[in-house]
Amino acid sequence: MSLPRASPRHLERRLDIDALAISCADRLESYLDEEGKSLIPVPLPLLRVEHEAEGVVTLWVDVPRSMAISYTPGQYYMCWNPYDAEGGMKRRDYNSEKPYSVGDIKVDIDRAKMGFTVKDLGRQSGELTRMARGDWLALRGPFGTTFPTPTAGDRLLLISGGIGSTPMHMAAKDARNRLGEEVEIIAVMGFKNAGEAHYIERMEQVCDQLFITTDDGSLGTEGFPTAVLPELLATDPTAISSNSTESGTTRLYTCGPEPMMKVVLQMAADAGIESYAAMERYLPCSMAVCGLCMVGDRLTCVEGPVMDGEWLLEQDDFGAAHAH
Amino acid sequence: MVDLSVSAPGLDMSNPLMLASGIQGANAASLHRVAASGAGGLVSKSIGPLPREMYPGPVCVEAATNVVLNAMGLPNPGVDVFAEMIESETFSKPLLVSIFGGNSEEFAAVAGRLVDAGAKSLELNLSCPHAKPGSRALIIGQQPELIEEVVGAVADEVNVPLYAKLTPNTTTITDEADAAVSAGASGLSLINTVSALEVDPYVGRPIIGNLMCGLSGPAVRPIAQRKLAEVSLAMRRDEIKTVPILGMGGITSGLDVARFIMLGATAVQVGTALVAKDVAAFEEILTELESMMTETGYANLAQMRGAALDAMEGIN
């Protein structure tokens, strides 16, 4: 198969990537349905690839302002690089479309940017981490359920493992933007080691307290996020709450490997705390068509990715490690 | 009170709505999920001799309103896994098991294994337009002699009702319908997706991972209705042996179901409507069908069946 290298980065004539990004964002806006969703993959040129950590990058694209403002934490986009990093598409199975939740959003007066943070976990995600400014990233969505929106006086416990950091960051940022100091946000981020640790600065900006754990102890507390969680759950809420005056609801949100989330959700259930998990499963279609993303009797693509913690704990097929 | 029940070979159903093949239906959990909805019957994802993985994505997109494109690549767990599943599971609605193979031997072997495991009826997917990636070669469903060979081989192998699922991508669908029925099909399913292609002009390549794809959704409904009418009329004229037809293609409302029944369908299948509404689509469609029948004075589906063909009888 011989196809042209149609990524702007690979075209011989030099294109104005910034101008192209704006017109592609406008084009994406024209495809949004009444729910603010695009059901067709719309290619956007990458504006910037931000290095986060070893094998972890954030891909920044221009998006319609309306899309950035209406995004709610937990929702995901189907992300697709129509060409690989060399501008070819011979190895077609490297270029599949995969679900990613948004890691960061920047909204200006007339423009907005979305950042998708990708960790090299295999063929397709590895290919995404090798992309550069000017390469195409097509977005389809947003799809899926969202975390409950906190109200004044609420407390959020955010527990992530690895790249599960991204929806936790958006949950924290969204809560802080909505409620300012009226919400208390405590996060635990677990990583394998210091080398892959990322999003720490971002989380520090929006959380009241941040705990880091690493499997090997090279950063923060040695162990899994579950090593520090019992202490947080056992603490009298009024004691850990320094800036919240009203007594609200404490909720735990988690995203990470299923074995970790299972333990985290069980700890929350034992402590009598409402919990929600952002699930990741093999999710090829996003449209309730293929039926391959089921957990229990629910489809992760449309009844997830955010699912109720107590319900998840009742499912036999929840809690095992899944390949990416 | 309107009676919506339907009886066709191997399919005694409380209503005429079946899940179309290819939508969910690849495993027990998703079939139970659909069985718990308003659907009257289930059709599995097409099961082949060996497990197959999904094509690279995008595998399914809505390219414009009501224009849904897909190329899944017949992903399925393979006949061994699926046969074990139906041996151990009981579904609350009749299950029509869809099968495919590369040739008549494979079709017969898959059919035999599934019927041994308890499959009560089979739908033969002769017509997936995207089974061969990028291929321009004809598929089985476009060649009446191959349809006869495949349907005949399966009919020799098993003794359960067989529904041959036809492709609309032919010049004269009555030829393919005749071949299937002559070779022993107890019913027909029509239509499969319409061959299609969409390109993104910014990236300069097709927007479906597999490049070539099939079109479904409301955009194909008039095409399906035309094909259904052509086959039904040929049956009325005794050019083809009369067998029950399962009609499908872009059905999203109760009125659409009535249209297909009035063009001769015994029951219908619903697929793409689930993209927007998931399994809730079944209840919604049923409610609308029921109230339309009440308003227009139909007590059951038999009274409606073929009504719209009368006006077309003289057409060749």
XYZ file of C-alpha atoms in Angstrom:
640
model
C 0.000 0.000 0.000
C 1.491 3.326 -0.945
C -0.183 6.394 0.402
C 1.102 9.957 0.531
C 2.688 11.278 3.668
C -0.160 13.622 4.378
C 0.861 14.766 7.821
C 1.654 18.509 7.600
C 5.002 17.774 9.238
C 5.862 15.550 6.299
C 4.576 17.749 3.506
C 7.270 19.469 1.476
C 5.577 22.825 1.444
C 5.802 24.492 4.817
C 2.395 24.958 6.327
C 1.305 27.434 8.936
C 0.452 24.881 11.617
C -1.139 27.462 13.926
C -3.483 28.700 11.213
C -4.302 25.124 10.223
C -5.034 24.288 13.880
C -7.585 27.077 14.108
C -9.393 26.096 10.933
C -9.421 22.424 12.001
C -10.883 23.387 15.393
C -13.577 25.350 13.549
C -14.210 22.332 11.375
C -14.547 20.143 14.480
C -17.066 22.601 15.927
C -19.190 22.274 12.788
C -19.492 18.523 13.417
C -20.698 18.798 17.040
C -24.236 17.466 17.537
C -26.822 18.823 19.972
C -25.015 16.987 22.793
C -21.757 18.693 21.831
C -20.305 15.455 20.508
C -18.552 14.655 17.234
C -19.342 11.158 15.962
C -16.806 11.437 13.180
C -13.044 11.498 13.825
C -11.865 15.037 13.078
C -8.104 15.412 12.527
C -6.304 18.230 14.337
C -2.618 19.087 13.906
C -0.587 18.690 17.096
C 0.508 22.087 18.338
C 2.954 20.905 20.944
C 4.211 17.691 22.461
C 5.040 18.277 26.114
C 7.467 15.918 27.813
C 6.055 14.803 31.194
C 8.247 11.914 32.299
C 10.021 8.842 30.941
C 7.715 7.583 28.166
C 4.965 10.033 29.115
C 3.988 12.997 26.906
C 1.067 15.397 26.612
C -0.312 15.982 23.121
C -1.788 19.469 22.787
C -4.408 20.342 20.187
C -6.599 23.379 19.500
C -10.264 22.587 20.110
C -13.474 24.623 19.894
C -13.888 26.707 23.026
C -17.397 25.276 23.584
C -15.981 21.765 23.638
C -13.348 22.624 26.233
C -15.810 24.423 28.497
C -18.434 21.670 28.419
C -15.979 18.831 29.101
C -16.735 17.032 32.360
C -14.126 14.896 34.178
C -14.229 11.206 33.310
C -15.446 11.607 29.731
C -13.154 10.232 27.060
C -12.342 10.900 23.412
C -11.509 8.277 20.839
C -8.033 9.376 19.715
C -6.539 8.301 16.410
C -3.298 9.030 14.639
C -4.130 8.328 10.986
C -0.418 8.056 10.162
C 2.410 6.730 12.269
C 5.286 8.922 13.428
C 7.193 8.279 10.189
C 4.238 9.521 8.149
C 3.319 6.069 6.878
C 0.460 3.723 7.528
C 1.895 0.398 6.460
C 1.756 -1.000 9.959
C -1.947 -0.349 10.106
C -2.484 -1.964 13.464
C -0.235 0.648 15.072
C -2.752 3.301 14.171
C -5.903 2.105 15.851
C -8.323 4.464 17.558
C -8.206 4.276 21.370
C -10.016 5.982 24.255
C -8.215 8.651 26.281
C -9.664 10.933 28.915
C -8.519 14.535 28.834
C -5.522 15.331 31.063
C -5.530 19.119 30.949
C -7.465 21.973 29.371
C -6.505 25.600 28.786
C -9.252 28.041 27.883
C -8.415 31.519 26.568
C -10.782 34.293 25.521
C -11.325 32.996 22.012
C -9.434 29.708 21.804
C -8.985 26.551 23.836
C -6.471 23.733 24.019
C -6.870 20.173 25.159
C -3.995 18.030 26.354
C -4.065 14.237 26.135
C -1.406 12.643 28.284
C -0.184 9.348 26.914
C 2.120 6.777 28.463
C 4.044 4.332 26.295
C 2.354 1.074 27.312
C 2.447 -0.772 24.007
C 2.246 -0.497 20.248
C -0.430 2.134 19.813
C 0.247 4.302 22.861
C 3.997 4.085 22.121
C 3.355 5.391 18.621
C 1.438 8.345 20.063
C 4.337 9.235 22.379
C 6.642 9.520 19.332
C 4.501 12.098 17.546
C 5.640 15.673 16.908
C 4.209 19.126 16.228
C 2.267 19.057 12.977
C 1.288 15.394 13.122
C -2.414 14.602 12.952
C -4.419 13.528 15.960
C -8.085 12.872 15.190
C -10.681 13.190 17.966
C -14.143 11.600 18.147
C -16.365 12.245 21.139
C -16.613 13.053 23.989
C -18.230 9.856 25.229
C -19.094 8.261 28.535
C -20.146 9.003 32.080
C -18.611 11.562 34.395
C -17.681 11.860 38.062
C -20.358 13.455 40.273
C -19.904 17.212 40.456
C -19.030 18.222 44.027
C -20.828 21.033 45.829
C -19.616 23.486 48.456
C -18.335 21.799 51.592
C -17.573 18.492 49.870
C -14.314 16.611 50.198
C -12.661 14.659 47.395
C -10.180 11.833 47.839
C -8.453 11.167 44.508
C -6.435 7.968 44.214
C -4.490 7.261 41.031
C -2.075 4.650 39.816
C 0.252 5.442 36.908
C -1.420 7.191 33.978
C -4.710 7.121 35.940
C -3.429 10.518 37.023
C -5.131 12.280 34.103
C -8.849 12.009 35.012
C -7.947 12.645 38.672
C -6.259 15.884 37.637
C -9.299 17.009 35.628
C -11.615 16.076 38.537
C -9.490 18.170 40.898
C -9.104 21.083 38.499
C -12.815 21.141 37.671
C -13.802 21.032 41.370
C -11.353 23.829 42.196
C -12.572 25.972 39.288
C -16.192 25.544 40.316
C -15.854 25.855 44.080
C -12.588 27.587 44.860
C -11.714 27.029 48.531
C -15.185 25.596 49.226
C -14.000 22.096 48.403
C -11.233 20.084 49.985
C -9.143 17.980 47.614
C -6.734 15.334 48.833
C -4.879 13.221 46.275
C -2.677 10.159 46.344
C -0.657 9.440 43.193
C 1.091 6.128 42.825
C 3.897 5.447 40.349
C 6.297 2.595 39.659
C 9.294 4.846 40.276
C 10.435 8.472 40.300
C 11.285 8.284 36.583
C 7.691 7.836 35.495
C 6.216 10.268 38.025
C 4.285 13.036 36.262
C 1.536 15.613 36.837
C 2.898 16.387 40.322
C 3.157 20.134 39.696
C -0.277 20.205 38.082
C -1.814 18.388 41.050
C -0.032 20.585 43.618
C -1.708 23.602 42.037
C -5.237 22.266 42.565
C -5.049 19.969 45.610
C -4.968 20.807 49.327
C -2.824 17.796 50.096
C -0.861 15.542 47.768
C 0.769 12.241 48.659
C 3.123 10.412 46.293
C 3.897 6.724 46.481
C 6.329 4.696 44.377
C 6.636 0.927 44.189
C 10.392 1.147 44.758
C 10.448 4.071 47.176
C 12.438 6.285 44.788
C 9.925 9.098 45.398
C 7.530 9.689 48.279
C 6.296 6.772 50.339
C 7.418 3.283 49.279
C 4.511 1.071 48.235
C 1.165 1.374 46.455
C -1.308 4.244 46.968
C -3.153 1.858 49.268
C -0.243 2.207 51.708
C -1.247 5.752 52.684
C -5.009 5.461 52.137
C -5.998 3.791 55.453
C -4.551 6.720 57.365
C -6.525 9.219 55.246
C -9.732 7.223 55.598
C -9.294 6.818 59.355
C -8.674 10.508 59.940
C -11.619 12.427 61.311
C -12.871 14.457 58.333
C -13.086 17.632 60.403
C -9.444 17.215 61.358
C -8.174 16.928 57.790
C -10.478 19.681 56.666
C -8.836 22.993 57.329
C -10.564 25.267 54.870
C -14.077 23.903 54.528
C -16.644 25.425 56.806
C -19.731 23.447 55.868
C -19.926 19.710 56.388
C -20.457 18.098 53.006
C -20.037 14.695 51.445
C -16.731 12.884 51.171
C -16.314 10.978 47.903
C -13.457 8.884 46.645
C -12.560 8.830 42.933
C -9.979 6.442 41.582
C -8.316 5.565 38.301
C -5.539 3.078 37.744
C -4.910 -0.627 37.323
C -7.986 -2.675 38.271
C -6.253 -4.688 41.032
C -5.314 -1.383 42.699
C -8.784 0.110 42.229
C -10.397 -3.003 43.707
C -8.445 -2.607 46.938
C -9.043 1.153 46.996
C -12.809 0.767 46.479
C -12.995 -1.921 49.170
C -11.218 0.404 51.610
C -13.706 3.174 50.762
C -16.649 0.800 51.197
C -15.290 -0.353 54.580
C -14.985 3.280 55.638
C -18.548 3.973 54.473
C -17.443 6.425 51.779
C -19.127 6.852 48.385
C -16.712 5.839 45.624
C -16.384 5.996 41.844
C -13.832 4.476 39.505
C -12.849 5.477 35.972
C -12.541 2.143 34.180
C -10.254 1.265 31.343
C -11.145 -1.709 29.160
C -10.475 -2.772 25.574
C -12.893 -0.333 23.980
C -12.777 -0.352 20.196
C -16.061 1.259 19.136
C -17.339 3.637 21.892
C -20.875 3.367 20.478
C -22.444 0.319 22.210
C -21.893 -1.616 18.988
C -19.204 -4.235 19.552
C -20.138 -5.238 23.098
C -16.550 -6.147 24.000
C -16.058 -3.678 26.869
C -18.501 -5.243 29.325
C -18.061 -5.227 33.080
C -20.801 -7.304 34.674
C -23.901 -6.448 32.641
C -22.766 -2.934 31.743
C -20.918 -1.526 28.739
C -17.877 0.513 29.744
C -18.202 2.685 26.613
C -21.653 4.119 27.371
C -22.385 3.115 31.013
C -18.789 3.978 31.975
C -15.976 4.784 32.128
C -16.991 6.251 35.511
C -18.781 3.501 37.434
C -20.120 3.219 40.957
C -17.566 1.691 43.329
C -19.936 -0.484 45.345
C -21.469 -1.858 42.155
C -18.009 -2.650 40.741
C -17.062 -4.568 43.884
C -20.024 -6.903 43.236
C -18.816 -7.818 39.725
C -16.883 -11.075 39.282
C -15.027 -9.743 36.253
C -13.736 -6.616 38.011
C -10.291 -6.399 39.538
C -7.965 -8.366 37.271
C -5.089 -6.791 35.363
C -5.893 -5.961 31.720
C -3.526 -5.655 28.797
C -3.357 -2.338 26.964
C -55.030 -4.989 22.637
C -52.559 -5.555 19.826
C -50.954 -8.958 19.388
C -47.317 -8.486 18.376
C -46.240 -12.124 18.582
C -44.370 -13.713 15.700
C -43.810 -17.303 14.782
C -41.142 -18.286 12.261
C -39.054 -21.453 11.952
C -37.021 -21.730 15.157
C -38.243 -18.347 16.352
C -41.324 -18.030 18.564
C -41.173 -14.463 19.743
C -43.351 -12.137 21.810
C -42.664 -9.329 19.346
C -41.052 -8.873 15.913
C -37.934 -6.984 17.039
C -34.670 -8.878 16.978
C -31.176 -7.676 17.707
C -29.294 -7.519 14.386
C -26.089 -9.475 14.056
C -22.910 -7.534 14.674
C -24.281 -5.315 17.409
C -23.069 -6.501 20.821
C -23.962 -10.242 20.894
C -20.430 -11.691 20.854
C -20.546 -13.037 24.403
C -22.999 -14.268 27.046
C -22.960 -11.049 29.065
C -23.969 -8.827 26.156
C -26.623 -11.287 24.894
C -28.200 -11.443 28.366
C -28.089 -7.659 28.451
C -30.091 -7.427 25.213
C -32.399 -10.274 26.289
C -33.331 -8.187 29.347
C -34.504 -5.367 27.035
C -37.655 -5.150 24.917
C -36.209 -7.256 22.085
C -38.271 -10.282 21.018
C -35.263 -12.227 19.800
C -31.486 -12.243 19.646
C -28.985 -12.700 16.858
C -25.395 -13.348 17.810
C -22.361 -11.731 16.289
C -21.198 -13.848 13.329
C -19.233 -16.817 14.619
C -16.461 -18.295 12.484
C -14.164 -21.323 12.685
C -11.412 -19.485 14.577
C -11.180 -16.491 16.931
C -10.730 -13.230 15.037
C -9.607 -9.862 16.320
C -11.177 -6.541 15.494
C -9.749 -4.500 12.629
C -7.747 -1.430 13.630
C -9.988 1.527 14.435
C -11.837 3.652 13.755
C -14.198 0.689 13.393
C -17.505 2.575 13.559
C -18.320 6.244 12.955
C -21.367 8.325 12.107
C -20.037 10.129 9.032
C -23.113 12.358 8.750
C -26.514 12.336 10.401
C -28.011 8.837 9.999
C -25.017 7.665 7.959
C -23.158 5.051 9.994
C -20.025 3.404 8.620
C -18.323 0.361 10.041
C -15.683 -2.237 9.374
C -15.248 -4.485 12.387
C -13.671 -7.393 10.544
C -15.934 -10.147 11.894
C -14.320 -10.174 15.342
C -15.574 -13.196 17.260
C -14.391 -15.623 19.921
C -14.373 -18.581 17.486
C -16.771 -21.500 17.309
C -15.220 -23.513 20.160
C -15.585 -20.764 22.746
C -19.038 -19.755 21.511
C -20.301 -23.371 21.424
C -19.165 -23.879 25.018
C -20.950 -20.672 25.952
C -24.306 -21.698 24.465
C -23.986 -25.123 26.060
C -23.839 -23.560 29.494
C -26.158 -20.549 29.089
C -29.917 -20.220 28.833
C -31.270 -17.047 27.281
C -34.699 -15.623 28.029
C -35.323 -14.895 24.315
C -34.835 -17.072 21.197
C -31.259 -16.912 19.917
C -30.493 -17.063 16.205
C -26.782 -17.843 15.902
C -25.072 -16.059 13.018
C -22.208 -17.945 11.385
C -19.665 -17.368 8.651
C -16.860 -19.218 6.960
C -14.517 -18.856 4.039
C -16.080 -21.750 2.126
C -18.843 -24.364 2.370
C -16.735 -26.809 4.427
C -16.024 -24.167 7.059
C -19.682 -23.090 7.132
C -20.819 -26.698 7.603
C -18.246 -27.405 10.311
C -19.160 -24.272 12.297
C -22.878 -25.048 11.908
C -22.412 -28.641 13.049
C -20.458 -27.670 16.137
C -23.012 -25.009 17.173
C -26.068 -27.204 16.610
C -24.404 -29.978 18.650
C -23.984 -27.388 21.391
C -27.678 -26.542 21.295
C -28.159 -23.806 18.677
C -31.829 -23.924 17.607
C -31.524 -21.857 14.431
C -28.728 -20.364 12.345
C -28.297 -17.257 10.243
C -25.715 -17.663 7.486
C -23.730 -14.482 6.973
C -23.007 -14.844 3.265
C -22.596 -11.220 2.698
C -20.287 -9.256 4.903
C -18.891 -6.745 2.404
C -15.720 -6.203 4.398
C -14.589 -9.715 5.262
C -11.606 -9.384 2.937
C -9.754 -6.161 3.746
C -9.248 -4.053 0.666
C -10.346 -6.874 -1.580
C -12.297 -6.164 -4.717
C -13.069 -9.843 -5.209
C -16.692 -10.921 -5.103
C -17.977 -12.232 -1.815
C -19.962 -15.471 -1.458
C -23.239 -13.571 -1.279
C -22.672 -12.030 -4.708
C -22.358 -15.401 -6.430
C -25.573 -17.480 -6.569
C -23.677 -20.702 -7.293
C -21.578 -20.238 -4.141
C -24.698 -19.392 -2.100
C -26.233 -22.679 -3.237
C -23.065 -24.542 -2.355
C -22.810 -23.021 1.141
C -26.490 -23.232 2.065
C -26.653 -26.760 0.641
C -23.613 -27.886 2.636
C -25.020 -26.480 5.889
C -28.479 -27.963 5.204
C -26.834 -31.361 4.699
C -24.911 -31.010 7.947
C -27.587 -29.803 10.375
C -31.313 -30.090 10.835
C -32.314 -26.687 12.212
C -33.940 -23.685 10.486
C -31.428 -21.746 8.369
C -31.783 -18.070 7.502
C -29.577 -16.909 4.652
C -28.482 -13.302 5.121
C -28.187 -11.547 1.773
C -26.089 -8.624 0.639
C -27.743 -5.688 -1.138
C -24.591 -5.224 -3.222
C -25.792 -7.188 -6.241
C -27.704 -6.360 -9.383
C -30.681 -8.692 -8.921
C -31.262 -9.778 -5.332
C -33.978 -12.216 -6.387
C -31.259 -14.396 -7.966
C -29.402 -14.681 -4.650
C -32.662 -15.202 -2.740
C -33.692 -17.963 -5.133
C -30.303 -19.671 -4.823
C -30.532 -19.670 -1.018
C -34.097 -20.926 -0.826
C -33.569 -23.586 -3.521
C -30.585 -24.913 -1.586
C -32.640 -25.360 1.577
C -32.771 -22.061 3.468
C -35.914 -21.948 5.641
C -35.846 -18.157 5.639
C -33.996 -15.077 4.412
C -32.453 -12.142 6.237
C -32.022 -8.932 4.293
C -30.136 -6.687 3.987
C -26.529 -6.626 5.155
C -24.631 -3.317 4.977
C -24.183 -1.397 1.737
C -20.587 -1.184 0.434
C -19.206 2.227 1.256
C -16.151 4.442 1.654
C -15.447 7.822 3.225
C -12.301 9.944 3.006
C -11.076 12.761 5.202
C -9.778 15.448 2.841
C -7.455 16.978 5.460
C -5.499 13.783 6.100
C -6.052 12.371 2.619
C -7.058 8.862 3.593
C -10.183 6.834 4.424
C -11.534 7.466 7.917
C -12.163 3.807 8.727
C -9.176 1.797 9.944
C -9.886 -0.945 7.420
C -10.267 1.668 4.648
C -13.298 -0.027 3.012
C -16.494 -0.193 5.070
C -20.207 -0.896 5.160
C -23.008 1.649 5.421
C -25.924 1.180 7.811
C -28.473 3.309 9.636
C -31.495 5.248 8.374
C -29.651 6.160 5.146
C -29.962 2.545 3.929
C -33.589 1.972 4.957
C -35.117 2.813 1.550
C -32.565 0.529 -0.118
C -33.490 -2.302 2.255
C -37.186 -1.719 1.633
C -36.666 -1.886 -2.125
C -34.717 -5.169 -1.876
C -37.299 -6.609 0.517
C -40.122 -5.676 -1.845
C -38.341 -7.205 -4.840
C -37.933 -10.526 -3.030
C -41.462 -10.470 -1.554
C -43.009 -9.728 -4.951
C -41.029 -12.552 -6.553
C -42.430 -14.865 -3.859
C -45.974 -13.648 -4.569
C -45.459 -14.443 -8.225
C -44.145 -17.878 -7.275
C -40.807 -17.163 -8.941
C -39.208 -17.987 -5.597
C -40.471 -20.428 -2.995
C -42.174 -18.447 -0.223
C -40.228 -18.447 3.068
C -40.253 -16.052 6.034
C -38.103 -12.955 5.657
C -36.331 -11.144 8.485
C -36.066 -7.547 7.300
C -33.451 -5.053 8.432
C -31.691 -1.867 7.441
C -31.921 1.416 9.321
C -35.007 0.646 11.412
C -35.258 3.197 14.227
C -39.002 3.575 14.849
C -42.261 1.684 15.136
C -43.343 3.145 11.821
C -40.220 1.703 10.187
C -41.150 -1.741 11.550
C -44.645 -1.362 10.058
C -43.073 -0.426 6.696
C -40.984 -3.609 6.635
C -43.916 -5.805 7.749
C -46.099 -4.207 5.060
C -43.429 -5.098 2.501
C -43.621 -8.737 3.518
C -41.193 -9.156 6.404
C -42.157 -11.690 9.072
C -39.973 -10.003 11.688
C -37.276 -7.345 11.704
C -33.822 -6.809 13.112
C -32.567 -3.633 14.736
C -28.890 -2.735 14.823
C -27.726 0.793 14.192
C -30.580 2.276 16.261
C -28.654 1.009 19.286
C -25.811 3.412 18.465
C -27.936 6.326 19.612
C -30.205 4.694 22.158
C -28.553 1.435 23.197
C -31.011 -1.356 24.132
C -33.655 1.171 25.204
C -34.375 1.483 21.452
C -36.401 -1.756 21.532
C -39.016 -0.565 24.052
C -39.322 2.759 22.302
C -39.864 1.160 18.883
C -42.398 -1.326 20.302
C -44.437 1.367 22.005
C -44.654 3.328 18.776
C -45.537 0.238 16.722
C -48.274 -0.701 19.174
C -49.890 2.726 19.168
C -49.661 3.013 15.366
C -51.400 -0.396 15.035
C -54.068 0.594 17.559
C -54.738 3.874 15.767
C -54.973 2.241 12.348
C -56.980 -0.768 13.516
C -54.554 -3.656 13.115
C -55.044 -6.380 15.735
C -51.943 -8.347 14.796
C -48.968 -8.356 12.446
C -50.504 -10.859 10.021
C -53.151 -8.282 9.084
C -50.436 -5.788 8.143
C -48.064 -8.186 6.472
C -47.590 -7.484 2.775
C -50.227 -4.718 2.711
C -47.962 -2.359 0.755
C -47.149 -5.030 -1.829
C -50.707 -5.037 -3.205
C -50.154 -1.721 -4.941
C -46.979 -3.037 -6.587
C -48.181 -6.410 -7.779
C -48.083 -5.551 -11.440
C -44.464 -4.352 -11.278
C -41.813 -6.599 -12.691
